[in-house]
Coordinates of C-alpha atoms (C1' of nucleotides) in Angstrom, one line a residue:
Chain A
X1 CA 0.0 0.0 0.0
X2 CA 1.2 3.2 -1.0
X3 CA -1.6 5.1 1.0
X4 CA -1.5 7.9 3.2
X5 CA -1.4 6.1 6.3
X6 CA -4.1 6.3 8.8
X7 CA -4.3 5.7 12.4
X8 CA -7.5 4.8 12.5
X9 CA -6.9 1.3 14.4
X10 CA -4.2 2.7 16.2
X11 CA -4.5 2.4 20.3
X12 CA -2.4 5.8 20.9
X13 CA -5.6 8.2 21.7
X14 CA -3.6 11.2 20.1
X15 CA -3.1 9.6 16.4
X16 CA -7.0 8.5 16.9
X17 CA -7.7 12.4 17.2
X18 CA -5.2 13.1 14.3
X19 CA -7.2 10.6 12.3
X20 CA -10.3 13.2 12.3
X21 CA -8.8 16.6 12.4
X22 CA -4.8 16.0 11.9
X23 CA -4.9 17.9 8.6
X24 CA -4.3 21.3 7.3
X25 CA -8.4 22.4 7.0
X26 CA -9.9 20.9 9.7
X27 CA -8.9 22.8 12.7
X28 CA -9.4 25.9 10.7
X29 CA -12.8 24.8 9.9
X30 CA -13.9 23.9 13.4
X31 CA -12.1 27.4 14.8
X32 CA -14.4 29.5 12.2
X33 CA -17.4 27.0 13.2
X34 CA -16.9 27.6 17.2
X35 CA -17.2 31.5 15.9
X36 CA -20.5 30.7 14.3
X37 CA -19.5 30.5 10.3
X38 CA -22.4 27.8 9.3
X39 CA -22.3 28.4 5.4
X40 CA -20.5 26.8 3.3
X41 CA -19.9 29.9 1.3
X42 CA -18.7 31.6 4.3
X43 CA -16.4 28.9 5.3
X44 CA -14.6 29.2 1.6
X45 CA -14.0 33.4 1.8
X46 CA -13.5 33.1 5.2
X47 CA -10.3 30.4 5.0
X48 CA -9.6 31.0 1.2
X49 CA -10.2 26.9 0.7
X50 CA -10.2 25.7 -2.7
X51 CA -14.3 24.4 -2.9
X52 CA -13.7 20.9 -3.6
X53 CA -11.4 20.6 -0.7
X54 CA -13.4 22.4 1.4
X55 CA -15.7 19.9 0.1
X56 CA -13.8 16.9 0.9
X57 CA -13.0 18.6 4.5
X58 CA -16.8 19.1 5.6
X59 CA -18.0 15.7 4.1
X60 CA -15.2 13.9 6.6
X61 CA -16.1 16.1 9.6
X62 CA -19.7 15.2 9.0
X63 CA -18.5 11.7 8.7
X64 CA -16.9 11.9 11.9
X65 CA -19.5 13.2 13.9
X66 CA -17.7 17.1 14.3
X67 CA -20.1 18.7 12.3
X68 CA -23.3 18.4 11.4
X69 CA -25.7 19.7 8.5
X70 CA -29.0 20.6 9.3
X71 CA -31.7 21.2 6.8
X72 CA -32.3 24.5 7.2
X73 CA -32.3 27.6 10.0
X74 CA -33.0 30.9 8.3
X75 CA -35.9 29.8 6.1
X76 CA -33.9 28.9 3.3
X77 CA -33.7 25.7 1.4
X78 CA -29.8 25.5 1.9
X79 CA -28.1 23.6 4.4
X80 CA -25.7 24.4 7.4
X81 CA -23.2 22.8 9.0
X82 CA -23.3 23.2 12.6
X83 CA -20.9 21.5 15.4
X84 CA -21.5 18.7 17.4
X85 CA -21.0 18.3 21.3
X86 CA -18.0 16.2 20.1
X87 CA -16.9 19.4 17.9
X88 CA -16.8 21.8 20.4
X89 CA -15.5 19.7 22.9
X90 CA -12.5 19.9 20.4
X91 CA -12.1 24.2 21.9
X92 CA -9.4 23.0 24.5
X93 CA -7.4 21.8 21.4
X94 CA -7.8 25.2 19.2
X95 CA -6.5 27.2 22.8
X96 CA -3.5 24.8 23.2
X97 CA -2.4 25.8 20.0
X98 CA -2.9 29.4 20.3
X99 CA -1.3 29.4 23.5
X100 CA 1.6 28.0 22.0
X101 CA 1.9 30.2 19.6
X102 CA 1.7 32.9 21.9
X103 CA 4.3 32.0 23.7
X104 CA 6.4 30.6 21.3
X105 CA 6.2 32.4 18.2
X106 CA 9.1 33.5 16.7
X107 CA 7.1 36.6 15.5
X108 CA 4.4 36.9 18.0
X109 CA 4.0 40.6 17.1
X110 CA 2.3 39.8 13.4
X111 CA -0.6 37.4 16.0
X112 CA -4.0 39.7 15.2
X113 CA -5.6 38.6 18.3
X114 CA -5.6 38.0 21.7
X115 CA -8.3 35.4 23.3
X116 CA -10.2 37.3 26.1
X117 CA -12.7 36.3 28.6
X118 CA -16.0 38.3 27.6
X119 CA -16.4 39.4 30.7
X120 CA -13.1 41.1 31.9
X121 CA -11.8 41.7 28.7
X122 CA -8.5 39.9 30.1
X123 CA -6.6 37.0 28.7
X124 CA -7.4 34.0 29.6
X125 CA -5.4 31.6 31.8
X126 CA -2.6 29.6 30.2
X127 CA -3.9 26.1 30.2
X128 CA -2.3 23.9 33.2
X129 CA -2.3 20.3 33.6
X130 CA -3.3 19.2 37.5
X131 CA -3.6 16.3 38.9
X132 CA -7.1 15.2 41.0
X133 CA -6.1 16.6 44.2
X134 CA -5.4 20.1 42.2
X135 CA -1.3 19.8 42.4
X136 CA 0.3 21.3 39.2
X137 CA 1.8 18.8 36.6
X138 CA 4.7 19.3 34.5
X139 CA 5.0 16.6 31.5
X140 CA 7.8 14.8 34.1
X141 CA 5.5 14.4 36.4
X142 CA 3.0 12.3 34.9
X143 CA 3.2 9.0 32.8
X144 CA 1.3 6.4 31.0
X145 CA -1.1 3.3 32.7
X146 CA -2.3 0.8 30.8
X147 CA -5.9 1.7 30.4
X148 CA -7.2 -1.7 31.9
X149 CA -5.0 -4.2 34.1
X150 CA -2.4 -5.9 31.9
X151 CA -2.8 -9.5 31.0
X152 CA -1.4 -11.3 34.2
X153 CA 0.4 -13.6 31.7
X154 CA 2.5 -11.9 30.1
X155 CA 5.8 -9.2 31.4
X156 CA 6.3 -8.6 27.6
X157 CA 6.1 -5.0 26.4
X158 CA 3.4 -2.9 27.7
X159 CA 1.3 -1.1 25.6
X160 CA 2.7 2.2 24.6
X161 CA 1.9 6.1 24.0
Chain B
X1 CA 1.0 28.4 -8.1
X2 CA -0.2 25.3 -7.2
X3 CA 1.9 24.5 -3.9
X4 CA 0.3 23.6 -0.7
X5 CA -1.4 26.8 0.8
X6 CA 1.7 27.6 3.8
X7 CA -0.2 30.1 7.1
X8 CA 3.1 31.5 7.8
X9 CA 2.4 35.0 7.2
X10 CA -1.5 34.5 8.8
X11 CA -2.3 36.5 11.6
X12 CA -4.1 33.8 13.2
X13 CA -2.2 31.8 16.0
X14 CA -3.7 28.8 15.5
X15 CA -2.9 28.5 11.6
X16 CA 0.7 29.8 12.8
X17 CA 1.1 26.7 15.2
X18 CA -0.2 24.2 12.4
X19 CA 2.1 25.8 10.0
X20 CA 4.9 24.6 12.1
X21 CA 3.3 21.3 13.8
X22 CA -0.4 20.2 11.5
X23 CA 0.9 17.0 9.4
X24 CA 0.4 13.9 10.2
X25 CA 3.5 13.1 11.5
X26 CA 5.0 16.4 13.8
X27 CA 3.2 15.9 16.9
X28 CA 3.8 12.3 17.0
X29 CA 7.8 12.9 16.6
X30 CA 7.2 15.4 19.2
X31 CA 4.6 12.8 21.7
X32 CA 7.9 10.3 21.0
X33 CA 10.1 12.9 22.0
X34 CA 8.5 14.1 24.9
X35 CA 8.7 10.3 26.4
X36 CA 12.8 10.3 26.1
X37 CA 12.9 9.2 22.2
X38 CA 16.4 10.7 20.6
X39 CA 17.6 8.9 18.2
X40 CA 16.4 8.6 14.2
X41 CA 16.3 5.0 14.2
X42 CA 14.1 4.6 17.5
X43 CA 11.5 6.9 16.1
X44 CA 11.6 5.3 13.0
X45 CA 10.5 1.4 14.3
X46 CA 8.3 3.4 17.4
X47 CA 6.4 5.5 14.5
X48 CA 6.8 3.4 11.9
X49 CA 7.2 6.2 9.2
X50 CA 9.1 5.5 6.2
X51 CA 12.6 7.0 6.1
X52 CA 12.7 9.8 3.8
X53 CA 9.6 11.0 5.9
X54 CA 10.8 10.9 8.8
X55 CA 14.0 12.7 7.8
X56 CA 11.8 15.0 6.4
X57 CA 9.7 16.1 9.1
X58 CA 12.8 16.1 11.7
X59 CA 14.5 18.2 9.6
X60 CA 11.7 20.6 9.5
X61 CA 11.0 20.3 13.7
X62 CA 14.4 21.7 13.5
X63 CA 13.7 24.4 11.2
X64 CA 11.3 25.5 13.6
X65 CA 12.9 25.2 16.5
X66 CA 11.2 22.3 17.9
X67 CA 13.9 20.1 17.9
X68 CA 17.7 20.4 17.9
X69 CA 20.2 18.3 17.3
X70 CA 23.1 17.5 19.8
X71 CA 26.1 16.1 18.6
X72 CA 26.6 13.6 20.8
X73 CA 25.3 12.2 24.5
X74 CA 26.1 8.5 25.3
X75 CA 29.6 8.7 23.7
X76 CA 28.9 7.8 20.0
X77 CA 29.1 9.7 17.4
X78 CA 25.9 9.7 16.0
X79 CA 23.7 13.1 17.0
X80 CA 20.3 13.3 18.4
X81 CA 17.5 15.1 18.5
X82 CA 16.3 16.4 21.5
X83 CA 13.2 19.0 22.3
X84 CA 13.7 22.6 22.5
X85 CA 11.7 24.3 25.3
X86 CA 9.3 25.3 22.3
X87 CA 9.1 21.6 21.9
X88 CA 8.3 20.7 25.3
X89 CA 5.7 23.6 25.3
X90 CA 3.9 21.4 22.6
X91 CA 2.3 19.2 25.7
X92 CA -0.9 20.7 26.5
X93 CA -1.6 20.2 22.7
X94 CA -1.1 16.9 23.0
X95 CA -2.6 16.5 25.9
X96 CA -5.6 18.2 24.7
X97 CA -6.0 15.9 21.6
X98 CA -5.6 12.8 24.4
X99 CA -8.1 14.3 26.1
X100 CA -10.7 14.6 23.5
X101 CA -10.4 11.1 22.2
X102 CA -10.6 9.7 25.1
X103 CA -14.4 11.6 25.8
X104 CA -15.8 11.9 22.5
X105 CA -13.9 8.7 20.8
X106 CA -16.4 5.9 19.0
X107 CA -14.4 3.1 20.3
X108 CA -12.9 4.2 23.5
X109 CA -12.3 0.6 24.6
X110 CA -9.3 0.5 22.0
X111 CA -7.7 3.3 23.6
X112 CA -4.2 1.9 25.4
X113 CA -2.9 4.2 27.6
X114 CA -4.6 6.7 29.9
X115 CA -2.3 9.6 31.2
X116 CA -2.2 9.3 34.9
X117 CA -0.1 11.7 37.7
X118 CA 3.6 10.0 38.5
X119 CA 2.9 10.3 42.4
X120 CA -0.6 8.6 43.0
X121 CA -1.1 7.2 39.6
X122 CA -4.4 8.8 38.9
X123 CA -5.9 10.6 35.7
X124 CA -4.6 13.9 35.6
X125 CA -7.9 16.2 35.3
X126 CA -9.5 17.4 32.2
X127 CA -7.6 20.8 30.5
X128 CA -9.9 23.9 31.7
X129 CA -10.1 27.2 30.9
X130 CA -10.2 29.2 33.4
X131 CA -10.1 33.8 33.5
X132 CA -7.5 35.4 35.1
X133 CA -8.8 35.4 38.4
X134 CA -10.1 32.0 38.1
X135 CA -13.7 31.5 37.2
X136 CA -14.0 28.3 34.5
X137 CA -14.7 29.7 31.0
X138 CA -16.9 27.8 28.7
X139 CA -16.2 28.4 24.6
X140 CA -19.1 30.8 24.7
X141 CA -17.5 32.6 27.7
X142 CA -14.5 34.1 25.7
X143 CA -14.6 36.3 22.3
X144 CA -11.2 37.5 20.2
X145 CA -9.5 40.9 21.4
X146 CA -7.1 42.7 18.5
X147 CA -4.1 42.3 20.2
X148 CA -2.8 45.9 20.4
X149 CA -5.1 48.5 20.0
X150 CA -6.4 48.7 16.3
X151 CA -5.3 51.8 14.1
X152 CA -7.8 54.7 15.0
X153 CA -8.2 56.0 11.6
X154 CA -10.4 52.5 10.0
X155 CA -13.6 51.2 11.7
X156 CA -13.6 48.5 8.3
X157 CA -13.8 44.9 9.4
X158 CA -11.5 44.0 12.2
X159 CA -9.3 41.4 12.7
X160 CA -10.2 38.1 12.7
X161 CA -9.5 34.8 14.7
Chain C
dC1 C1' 39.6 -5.2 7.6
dA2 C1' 35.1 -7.5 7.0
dA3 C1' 30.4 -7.6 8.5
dT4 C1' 26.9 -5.0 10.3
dC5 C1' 24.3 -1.0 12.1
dT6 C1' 22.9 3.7 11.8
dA7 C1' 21.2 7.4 9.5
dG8 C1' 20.1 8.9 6.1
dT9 C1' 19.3 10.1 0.4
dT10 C1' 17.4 8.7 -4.2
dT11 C1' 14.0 6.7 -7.2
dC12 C1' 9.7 5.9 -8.6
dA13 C1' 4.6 4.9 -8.1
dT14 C1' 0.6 6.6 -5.9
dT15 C1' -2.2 10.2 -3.5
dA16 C1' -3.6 14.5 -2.1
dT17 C1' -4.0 19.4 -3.0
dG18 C1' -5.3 23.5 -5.6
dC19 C1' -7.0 26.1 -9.3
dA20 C1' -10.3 26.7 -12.8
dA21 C1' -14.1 25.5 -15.3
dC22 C1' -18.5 23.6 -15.2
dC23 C1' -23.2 22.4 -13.5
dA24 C1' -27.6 22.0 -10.8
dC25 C1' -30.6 24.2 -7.9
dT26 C1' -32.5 28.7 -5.3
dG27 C1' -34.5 32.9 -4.9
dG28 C1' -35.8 37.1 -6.6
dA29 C1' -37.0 40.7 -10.4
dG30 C1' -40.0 41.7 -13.9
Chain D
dC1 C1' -43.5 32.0 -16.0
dT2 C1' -38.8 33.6 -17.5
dC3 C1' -34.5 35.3 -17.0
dC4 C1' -30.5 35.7 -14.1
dA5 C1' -27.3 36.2 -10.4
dG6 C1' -25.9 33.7 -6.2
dT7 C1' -25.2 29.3 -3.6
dG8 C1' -23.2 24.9 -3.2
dG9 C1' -21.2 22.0 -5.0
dT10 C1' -18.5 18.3 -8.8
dT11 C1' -15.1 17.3 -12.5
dG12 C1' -10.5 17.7 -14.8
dC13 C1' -6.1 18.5 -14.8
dA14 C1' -1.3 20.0 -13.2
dT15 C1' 1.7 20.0 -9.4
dA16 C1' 3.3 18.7 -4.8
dA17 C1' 3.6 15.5 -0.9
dT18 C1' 3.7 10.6 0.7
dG19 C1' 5.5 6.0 1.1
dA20 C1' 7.9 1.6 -0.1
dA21 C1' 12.1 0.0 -1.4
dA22 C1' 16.6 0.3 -3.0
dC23 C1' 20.9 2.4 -2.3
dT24 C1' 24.9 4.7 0.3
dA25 C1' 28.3 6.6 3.4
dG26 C1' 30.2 6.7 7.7
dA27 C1' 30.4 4.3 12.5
dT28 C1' 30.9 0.2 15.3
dT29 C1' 31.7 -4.4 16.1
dG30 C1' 34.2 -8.6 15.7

DNA sequence: CAATCTAGTTTCATTATGCAACCACTGGAG
DNA sequence: CTCCAGTGGTTGCATAATGAAACTAGATTG
């Protein structure tokens, strides 16, 4: 097979997340969506897409339960494609990013915008990792479980990432 | 010109960051890295990529300033690469994308690994977002800010995501 | 110094991307 | 009802990226 390979049967849970929106459009699409672009037409002058990838890009989203295009809204005939609980959920992802850029942006002086909470008008909170008791993690402090008890049998190579 | 569309000069954070880190590939190298893989030929059988691929992308982690290559470390003369602190700033993206497989995944029973604190071997907890002075921010909770204080002479459309 | 390992590069077939052209259906003006 | 612009795509074609396998140069081992 010469295919683009997928990672669709992989067990790591981060390739299984690349799988639905590891490519270039996708997060873009679901950043414009969580802002309330429902149109396709306004998804293609918004991001620039070529339409037949922007096709391609919605019809997998759909497929993946991210989006979802209901029949109607404004009275129209047309269609919209709105998120799913599954697609927002996918916000913490879009704010890693931008954090990271934020911080570590060679040019952080040509970023447009700054994520605010409505309220205060303030940044919000660089995202932290904490354990269940509230401590603060840093990537040394935590590491990977087996997500049910290993096979008694066998000391052989546990599962990884 | 026909190339593959590049966000470098986009003023939109989140394009910036996949610029550097949105193929397939990247943020595996950099999930591999993050767990004390160095050397080209133990990302190569962990990931699995072909080769020229892989020599590809690590080249271009470098490029960015993800990755850097030492010369030596165990006494061989072979280099390695190791993460930059940009590079190690790339967790919260990956633990974000662990995060949403694991809640909104189809199959979450073929998920491997679950990302657990080193001291009591629990979950860590879900990413929040959270304003400055701590309240938890939901998506709808936040809105886009121009980052410095937009030129005074143009009320035309502002800048966007 | 021969055999093998490591870390790549090269070659070539297959896919995906991107632009432009085309097409079907809507919604409105007359 | 008819014409006609706008919406929401699909199709075709050129170019770029991907992937498997073969090849290579330097390092290490025996």
């Amino acid at each position: 097979m010469v295919k683009r390979t997928s990672f669709e049967g992989d067990a790591c849970p981060i390739a299984r997340s690349l799988e639905a929106l590891g490519d270039w459009w996708s997060l873009l699409i679901i950043r414009e969506a969580l802002f309330g672009v429902r149109r396709f037409g306004e998804f293609q002058s918004r991001l620039g897409t070529a339409k037949n990838i922007l096709s391609a890009r919605l019809r997998s989203l759909v497929e993946h339960g991210i989006l979802e295009t209901t029949p109607a809204s404004d009275g129209s005939a047309y269609q919209e494609y709105v998120l799913t609980p599954k697609g927002r959920g996918a916000f913490p992802i879009l704010v890693a990013l931008r954090q990271w850029s934020e911080e570590f942006d060679d040019h952080p002086e040509e970023i447009a915008t700054i994520l605010v909470d409505r309220d205060k008008g303030r940044p919000v909170k660089r995202l932290e990792m904490r354990a269940e008791d509230g401590r603060l993690l840093s990537p040394a402090d935590t590491t990977l479980k087996p997500r049910l008890a290993p096979r008694r049998s066998s000391a052989k190579a546990g599962p990884r990432s």
